[in-house]
Short mmCIF file of C-alpha atoms in Angstrom, two decimals:
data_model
loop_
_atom_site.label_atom_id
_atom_site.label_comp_id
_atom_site.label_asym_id
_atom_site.label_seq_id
_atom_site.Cartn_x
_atom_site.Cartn_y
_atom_site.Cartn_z
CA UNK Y 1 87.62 83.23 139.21
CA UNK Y 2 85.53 83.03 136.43
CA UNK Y 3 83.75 86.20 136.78
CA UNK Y 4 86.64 88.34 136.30
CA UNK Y 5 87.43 87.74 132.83
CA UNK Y 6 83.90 88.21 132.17
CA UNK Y 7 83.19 91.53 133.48
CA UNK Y 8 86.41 92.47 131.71
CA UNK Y 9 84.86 90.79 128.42
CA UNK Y 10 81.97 93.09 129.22
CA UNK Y 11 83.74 95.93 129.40
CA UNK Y 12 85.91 95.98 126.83
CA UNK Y 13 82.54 95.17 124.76
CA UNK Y 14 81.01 98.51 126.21
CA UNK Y 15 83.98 100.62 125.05
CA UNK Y 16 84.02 98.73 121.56
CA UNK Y 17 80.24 99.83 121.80
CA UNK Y 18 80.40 103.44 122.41
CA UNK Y 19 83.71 103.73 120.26
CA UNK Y 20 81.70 102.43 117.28
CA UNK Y 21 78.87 104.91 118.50
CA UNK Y 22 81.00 107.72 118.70
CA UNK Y 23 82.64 106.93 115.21
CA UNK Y 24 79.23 106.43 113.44
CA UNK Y 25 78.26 109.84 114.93
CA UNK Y 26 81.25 111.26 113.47
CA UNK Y 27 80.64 109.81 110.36
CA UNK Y 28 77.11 111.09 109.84
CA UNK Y 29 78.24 114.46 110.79
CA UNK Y 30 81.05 114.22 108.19
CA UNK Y 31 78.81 112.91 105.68
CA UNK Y 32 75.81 115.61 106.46
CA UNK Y 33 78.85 118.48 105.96
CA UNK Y 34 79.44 117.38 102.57
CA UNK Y 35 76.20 116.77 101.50
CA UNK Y 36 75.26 120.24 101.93
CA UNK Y 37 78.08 121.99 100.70
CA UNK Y 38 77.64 120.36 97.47
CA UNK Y 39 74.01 120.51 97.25
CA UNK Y 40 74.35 124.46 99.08
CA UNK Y 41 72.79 126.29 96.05
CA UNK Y 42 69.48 123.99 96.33
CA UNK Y 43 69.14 124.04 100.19
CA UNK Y 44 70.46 127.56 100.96
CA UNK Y 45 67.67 129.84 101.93
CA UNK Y 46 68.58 133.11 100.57
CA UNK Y 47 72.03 134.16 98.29
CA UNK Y 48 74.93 134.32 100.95
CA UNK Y 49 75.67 137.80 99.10
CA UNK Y 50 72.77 139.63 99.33
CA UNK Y 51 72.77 142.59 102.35
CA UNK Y 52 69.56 143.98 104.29
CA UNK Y 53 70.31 146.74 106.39
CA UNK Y 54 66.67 146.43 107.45
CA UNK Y 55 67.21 142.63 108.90
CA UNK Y 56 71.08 143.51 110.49
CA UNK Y 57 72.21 141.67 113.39
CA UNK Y 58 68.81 139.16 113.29
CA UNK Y 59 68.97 136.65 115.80
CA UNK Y 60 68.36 133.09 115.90
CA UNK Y 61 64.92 131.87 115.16
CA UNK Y 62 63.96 134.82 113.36
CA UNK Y 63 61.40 134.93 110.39
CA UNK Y 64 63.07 133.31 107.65
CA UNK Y 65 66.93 133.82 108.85
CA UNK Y 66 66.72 130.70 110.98
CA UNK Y 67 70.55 131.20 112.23
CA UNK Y 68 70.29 134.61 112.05
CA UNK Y 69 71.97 136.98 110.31
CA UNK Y 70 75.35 139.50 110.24
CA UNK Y 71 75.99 142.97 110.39
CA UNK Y 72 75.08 143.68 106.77
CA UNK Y 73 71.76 141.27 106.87
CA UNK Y 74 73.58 138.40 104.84
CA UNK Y 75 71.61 134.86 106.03
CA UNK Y 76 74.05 133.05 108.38
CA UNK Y 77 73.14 130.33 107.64
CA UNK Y 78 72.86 130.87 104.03
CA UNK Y 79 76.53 131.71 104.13
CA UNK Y 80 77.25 128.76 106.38
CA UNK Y 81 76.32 126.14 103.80
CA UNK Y 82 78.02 128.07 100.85
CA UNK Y 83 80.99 128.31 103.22
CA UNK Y 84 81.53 124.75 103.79
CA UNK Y 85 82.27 124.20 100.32
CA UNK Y 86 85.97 126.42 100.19
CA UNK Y 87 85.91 125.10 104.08
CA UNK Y 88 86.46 121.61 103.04
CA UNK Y 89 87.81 121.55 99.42
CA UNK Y 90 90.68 123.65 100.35
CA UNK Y 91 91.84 121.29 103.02
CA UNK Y 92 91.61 117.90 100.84
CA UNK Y 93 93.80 119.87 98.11
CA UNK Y 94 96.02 119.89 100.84
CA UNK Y 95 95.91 116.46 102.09
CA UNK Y 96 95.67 114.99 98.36
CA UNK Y 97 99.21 117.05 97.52
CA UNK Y 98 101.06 116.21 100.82
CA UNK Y 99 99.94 112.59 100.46
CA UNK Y 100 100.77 112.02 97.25
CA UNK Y 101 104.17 113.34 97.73
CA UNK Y 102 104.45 112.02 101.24
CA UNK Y 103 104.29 108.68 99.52
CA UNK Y 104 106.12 108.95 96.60
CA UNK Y 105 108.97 110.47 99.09
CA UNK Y 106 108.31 108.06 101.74
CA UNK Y 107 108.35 104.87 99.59
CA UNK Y 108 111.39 106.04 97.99
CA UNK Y 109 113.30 106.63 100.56
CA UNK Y 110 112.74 103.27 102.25
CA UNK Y 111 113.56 101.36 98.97
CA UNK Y 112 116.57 102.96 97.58
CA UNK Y 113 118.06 103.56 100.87
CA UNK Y 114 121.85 105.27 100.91
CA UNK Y 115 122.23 108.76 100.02
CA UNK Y 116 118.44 108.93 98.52
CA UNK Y 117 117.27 108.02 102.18
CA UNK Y 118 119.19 110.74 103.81
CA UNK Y 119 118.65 113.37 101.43
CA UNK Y 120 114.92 112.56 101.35
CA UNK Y 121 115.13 112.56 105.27
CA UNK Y 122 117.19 115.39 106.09
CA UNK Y 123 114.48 117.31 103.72
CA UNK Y 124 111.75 116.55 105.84
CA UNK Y 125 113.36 117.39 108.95
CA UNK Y 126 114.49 120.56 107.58
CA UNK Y 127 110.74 121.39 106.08
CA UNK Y 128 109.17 119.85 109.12
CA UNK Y 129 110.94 122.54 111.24
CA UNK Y 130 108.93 125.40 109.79
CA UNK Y 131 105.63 125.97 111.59
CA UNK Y 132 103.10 125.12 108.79
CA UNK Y 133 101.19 128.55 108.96
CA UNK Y 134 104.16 130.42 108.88
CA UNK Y 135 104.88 128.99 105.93
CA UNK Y 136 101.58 129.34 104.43
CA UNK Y 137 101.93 133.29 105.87
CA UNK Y 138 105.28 133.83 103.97
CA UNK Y 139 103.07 132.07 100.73
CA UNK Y 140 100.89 134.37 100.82
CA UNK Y 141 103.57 137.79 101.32
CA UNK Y 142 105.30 136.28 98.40
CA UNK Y 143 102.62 135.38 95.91
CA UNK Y 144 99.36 137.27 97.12
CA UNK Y 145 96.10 136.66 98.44
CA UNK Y 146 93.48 133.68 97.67
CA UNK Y 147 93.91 129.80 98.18
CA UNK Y 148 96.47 128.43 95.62
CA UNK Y 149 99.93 129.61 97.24
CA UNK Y 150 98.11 128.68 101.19
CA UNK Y 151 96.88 125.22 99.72
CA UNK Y 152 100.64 124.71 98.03
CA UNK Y 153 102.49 125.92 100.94
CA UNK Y 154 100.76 123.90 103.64
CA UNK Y 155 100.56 120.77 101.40
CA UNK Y 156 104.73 121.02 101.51
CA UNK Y 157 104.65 121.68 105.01
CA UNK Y 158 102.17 118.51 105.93
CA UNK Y 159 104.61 116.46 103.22
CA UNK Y 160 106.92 115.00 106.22
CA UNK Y 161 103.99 114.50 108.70
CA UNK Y 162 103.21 111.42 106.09
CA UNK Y 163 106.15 111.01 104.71
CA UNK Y 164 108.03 109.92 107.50
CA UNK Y 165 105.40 107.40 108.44
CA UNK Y 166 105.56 105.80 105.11
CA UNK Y 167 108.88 105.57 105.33
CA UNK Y 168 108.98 103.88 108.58
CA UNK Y 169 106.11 101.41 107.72
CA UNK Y 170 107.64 100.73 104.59
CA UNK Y 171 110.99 99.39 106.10
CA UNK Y 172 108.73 96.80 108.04
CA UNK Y 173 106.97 95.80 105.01
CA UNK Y 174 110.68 95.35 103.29
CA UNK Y 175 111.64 93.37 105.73
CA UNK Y 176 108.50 90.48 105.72
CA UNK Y 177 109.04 87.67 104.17
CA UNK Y 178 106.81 88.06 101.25
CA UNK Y 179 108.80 90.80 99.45
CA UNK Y 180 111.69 88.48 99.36
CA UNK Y 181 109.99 86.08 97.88
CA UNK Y 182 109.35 88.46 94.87
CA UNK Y 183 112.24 89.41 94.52
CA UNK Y 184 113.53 85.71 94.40
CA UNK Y 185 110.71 85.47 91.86
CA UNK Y 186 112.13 88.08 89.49
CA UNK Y 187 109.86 91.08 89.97
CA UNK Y 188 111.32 94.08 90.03
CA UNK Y 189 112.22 96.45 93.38
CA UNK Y 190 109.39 99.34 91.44
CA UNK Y 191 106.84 96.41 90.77
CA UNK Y 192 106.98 95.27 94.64
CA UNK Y 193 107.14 98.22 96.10
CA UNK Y 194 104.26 99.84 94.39
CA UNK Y 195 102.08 97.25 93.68
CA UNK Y 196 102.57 94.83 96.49
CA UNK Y 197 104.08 97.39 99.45
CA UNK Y 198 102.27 100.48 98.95
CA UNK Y 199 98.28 98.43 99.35
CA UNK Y 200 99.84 97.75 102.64
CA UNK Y 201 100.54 101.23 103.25
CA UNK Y 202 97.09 102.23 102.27
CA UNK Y 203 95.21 102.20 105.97
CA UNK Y 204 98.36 104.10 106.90
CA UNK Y 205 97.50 106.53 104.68
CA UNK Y 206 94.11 107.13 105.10
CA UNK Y 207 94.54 107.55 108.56
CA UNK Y 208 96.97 110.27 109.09
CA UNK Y 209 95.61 111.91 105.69
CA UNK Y 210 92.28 112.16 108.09
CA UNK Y 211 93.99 113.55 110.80
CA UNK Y 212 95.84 116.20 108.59
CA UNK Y 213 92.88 117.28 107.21
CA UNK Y 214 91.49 118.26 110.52
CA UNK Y 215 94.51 120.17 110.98
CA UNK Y 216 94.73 121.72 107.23
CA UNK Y 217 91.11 122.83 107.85
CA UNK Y 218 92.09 124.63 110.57
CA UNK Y 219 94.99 126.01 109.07
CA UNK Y 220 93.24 127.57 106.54
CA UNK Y 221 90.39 129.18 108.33
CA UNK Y 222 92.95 131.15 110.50
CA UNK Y 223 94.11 132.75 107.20
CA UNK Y 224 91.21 133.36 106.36
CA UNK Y 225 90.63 134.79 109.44
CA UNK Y 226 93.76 137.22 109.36
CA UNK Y 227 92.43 138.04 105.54
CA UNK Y 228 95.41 136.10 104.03
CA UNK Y 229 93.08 133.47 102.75
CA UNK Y 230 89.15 133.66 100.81
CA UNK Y 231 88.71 137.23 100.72
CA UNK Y 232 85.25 138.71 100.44
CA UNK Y 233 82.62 138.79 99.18
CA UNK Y 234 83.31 134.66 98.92
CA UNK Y 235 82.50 132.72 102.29
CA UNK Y 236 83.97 130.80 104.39
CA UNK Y 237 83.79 129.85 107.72
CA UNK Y 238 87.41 131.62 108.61
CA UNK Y 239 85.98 134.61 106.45
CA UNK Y 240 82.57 134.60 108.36
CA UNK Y 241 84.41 134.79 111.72
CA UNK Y 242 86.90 137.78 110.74
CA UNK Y 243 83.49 139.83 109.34
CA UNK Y 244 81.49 139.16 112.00
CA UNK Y 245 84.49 140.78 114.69
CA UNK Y 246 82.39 144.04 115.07
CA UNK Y 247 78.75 142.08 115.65
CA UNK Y 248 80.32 140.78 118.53
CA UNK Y 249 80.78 144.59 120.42
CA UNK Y 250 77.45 145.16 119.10
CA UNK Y 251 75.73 142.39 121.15
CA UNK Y 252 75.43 139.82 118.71
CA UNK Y 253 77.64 136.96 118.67
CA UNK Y 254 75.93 134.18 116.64
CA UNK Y 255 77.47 135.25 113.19
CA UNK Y 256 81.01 134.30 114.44
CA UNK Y 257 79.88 131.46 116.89
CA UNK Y 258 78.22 129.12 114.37
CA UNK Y 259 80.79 129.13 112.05
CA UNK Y 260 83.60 128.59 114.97
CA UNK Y 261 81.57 125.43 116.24
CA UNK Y 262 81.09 124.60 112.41
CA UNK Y 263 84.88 124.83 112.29
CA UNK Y 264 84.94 122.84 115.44
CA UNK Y 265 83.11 120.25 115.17
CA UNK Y 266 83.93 119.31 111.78
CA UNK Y 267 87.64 118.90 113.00
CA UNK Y 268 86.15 116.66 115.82
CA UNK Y 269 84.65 114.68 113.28
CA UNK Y 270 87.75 114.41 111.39
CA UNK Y 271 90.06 113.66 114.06
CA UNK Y 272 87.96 111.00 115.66
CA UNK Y 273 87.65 109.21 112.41
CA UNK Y 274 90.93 109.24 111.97
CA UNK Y 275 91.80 107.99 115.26
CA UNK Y 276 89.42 105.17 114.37
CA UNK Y 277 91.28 104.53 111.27
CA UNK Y 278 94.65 104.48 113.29
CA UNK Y 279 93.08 101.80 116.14
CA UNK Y 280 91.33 99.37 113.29
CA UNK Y 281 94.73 99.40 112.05
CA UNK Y 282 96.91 98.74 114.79
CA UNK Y 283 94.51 95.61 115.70
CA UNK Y 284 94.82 94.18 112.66
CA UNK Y 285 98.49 94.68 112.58
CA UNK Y 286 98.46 92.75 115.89
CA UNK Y 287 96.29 90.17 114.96
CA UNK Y 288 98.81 89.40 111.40
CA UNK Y 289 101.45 89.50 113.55
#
């Protein structure tokens, strides 16, 4: 009888085990990304603009293009690092905006309740209806090419994803006892909601802001891909994969594969952080309840 509960102790200690391996993994990754997209000018190899018809279409593991290189000669890998840098700051503009104003909204909503809540919530619902990269499409159509009217657009179109969440998490926190005892107490609704409620809210946020990056990242690199996004001769890795179409017919596929598994496994990375952040959470939700 006794040996049941300890091989399911055991196992539940091996999937705590790899989870925390897989996470840490993730992590490093993550942090290795960002590393060398800020420090890209100091590490790159060679400038990601300059051409060489004479070393076209290099493979990898060639003298001193160690990723290769594209149709023109550019250094993929060169490229790659300066890439990462529009790769990920465009995406946390767009988590920073929708969360902020997923918040704000969210919070809001929950706390003033009546017609504010179902204005607020039949706004989401109406801007959660339109697919997020149509939206950033029609952005573009209307106010041209480049990254400010793709990073605005999706950041609206991500606002409900959070918002709604808030607002459901907040109406829990409302209803614990603490927050009426601060009200009892004299505070005001502002003071406990955004200095007592919204630290509560904070792994919440974190979280899905993870997970929406991952998904903004994405997002953008397909614009860039259809030229709505970066435009040349800046990099990125959407940009790398829509110049490197015609290497492809010629035989050479590496220019456009290492930025797609760049693209991929950074929103791996992402998402399996942010699934981490999601299960930490609802265990210590558990455990305080």
């Amino acid at each position: 009888m006794t040996t049941m509960p300890m091989l399911f102790g055991r196992r539940r200690i091996r999937r705590l085990s790899a989870s925390n391996t897989v996470a840490a993994l993730a992590g490093g990754f993550l942090g290795l990304v960002v590393v060398v997209a800020i420090f890209a000018p100091a590490v790159a190899p060679h400038s990601p603009y300059a051409t060489s018809l004479l070393d076209a279409l290099q493979p990898p593991g060639s003298a001193g293009h160690l990723l290769g290189t594209d149709s023109t000669g550019r250094d993929t890998l060169s490229r790659l690092l300066y890439g990462a840098r529009l790769s990920l700051i465009a995406p946390l503009g767009v988590v920073l905006l929708s969360a902020v104003a997923g918040v704000v909204l969210g919070l809001v909503a929950a706390r003033r309740g009546g017609w504010a809540d179902v204005l607020i919530s039949r706004g989401m619902d109406i801007v959660f209806a339109f697919p997020s990269l149509l939206l950033a499409m029609l952005a573009v159509a209307v106010f041209g090419d480049g990254l400010t009217a793709p990073i605005c657009s999706l950041a609206i179109a991500y606002t409900p994803f959070l918002g709604r969440i808030v607002r459901s998490v907040a109406l829990q926190e409302a209803a614990r006892p603490y927050v009426g005892s601060y009200q009892v107490m004299g505070f005001s609704g502002w003071y406990v909601t955004f200095r007592r409620i919204l630290p509560n809210l904070m792994p919440v946020v974190l979280a899905q802001s993870a997970l929406a990056f991952g998904y903004a990242l994405m997002d953008l690199a397909s614009l860039s891909y259809l030229g709505l996004g970066v435009q040349p001769p800046q990099a990125d890795w959407g940009t790398m994969i829509n110049q490197s179409q015609s290497d492809l017919l010629q035989g050479s596929p590496w220019s456009a594969l290492i930025p797609g598994l760049a693209i991929l496994l950074t929103v791996v990375a992402v998402t399996v952080i942010g699934e981490r952040l999601s299960s930490d959470l609802a265990r210590r939700d558990g455990a305080r309840r």
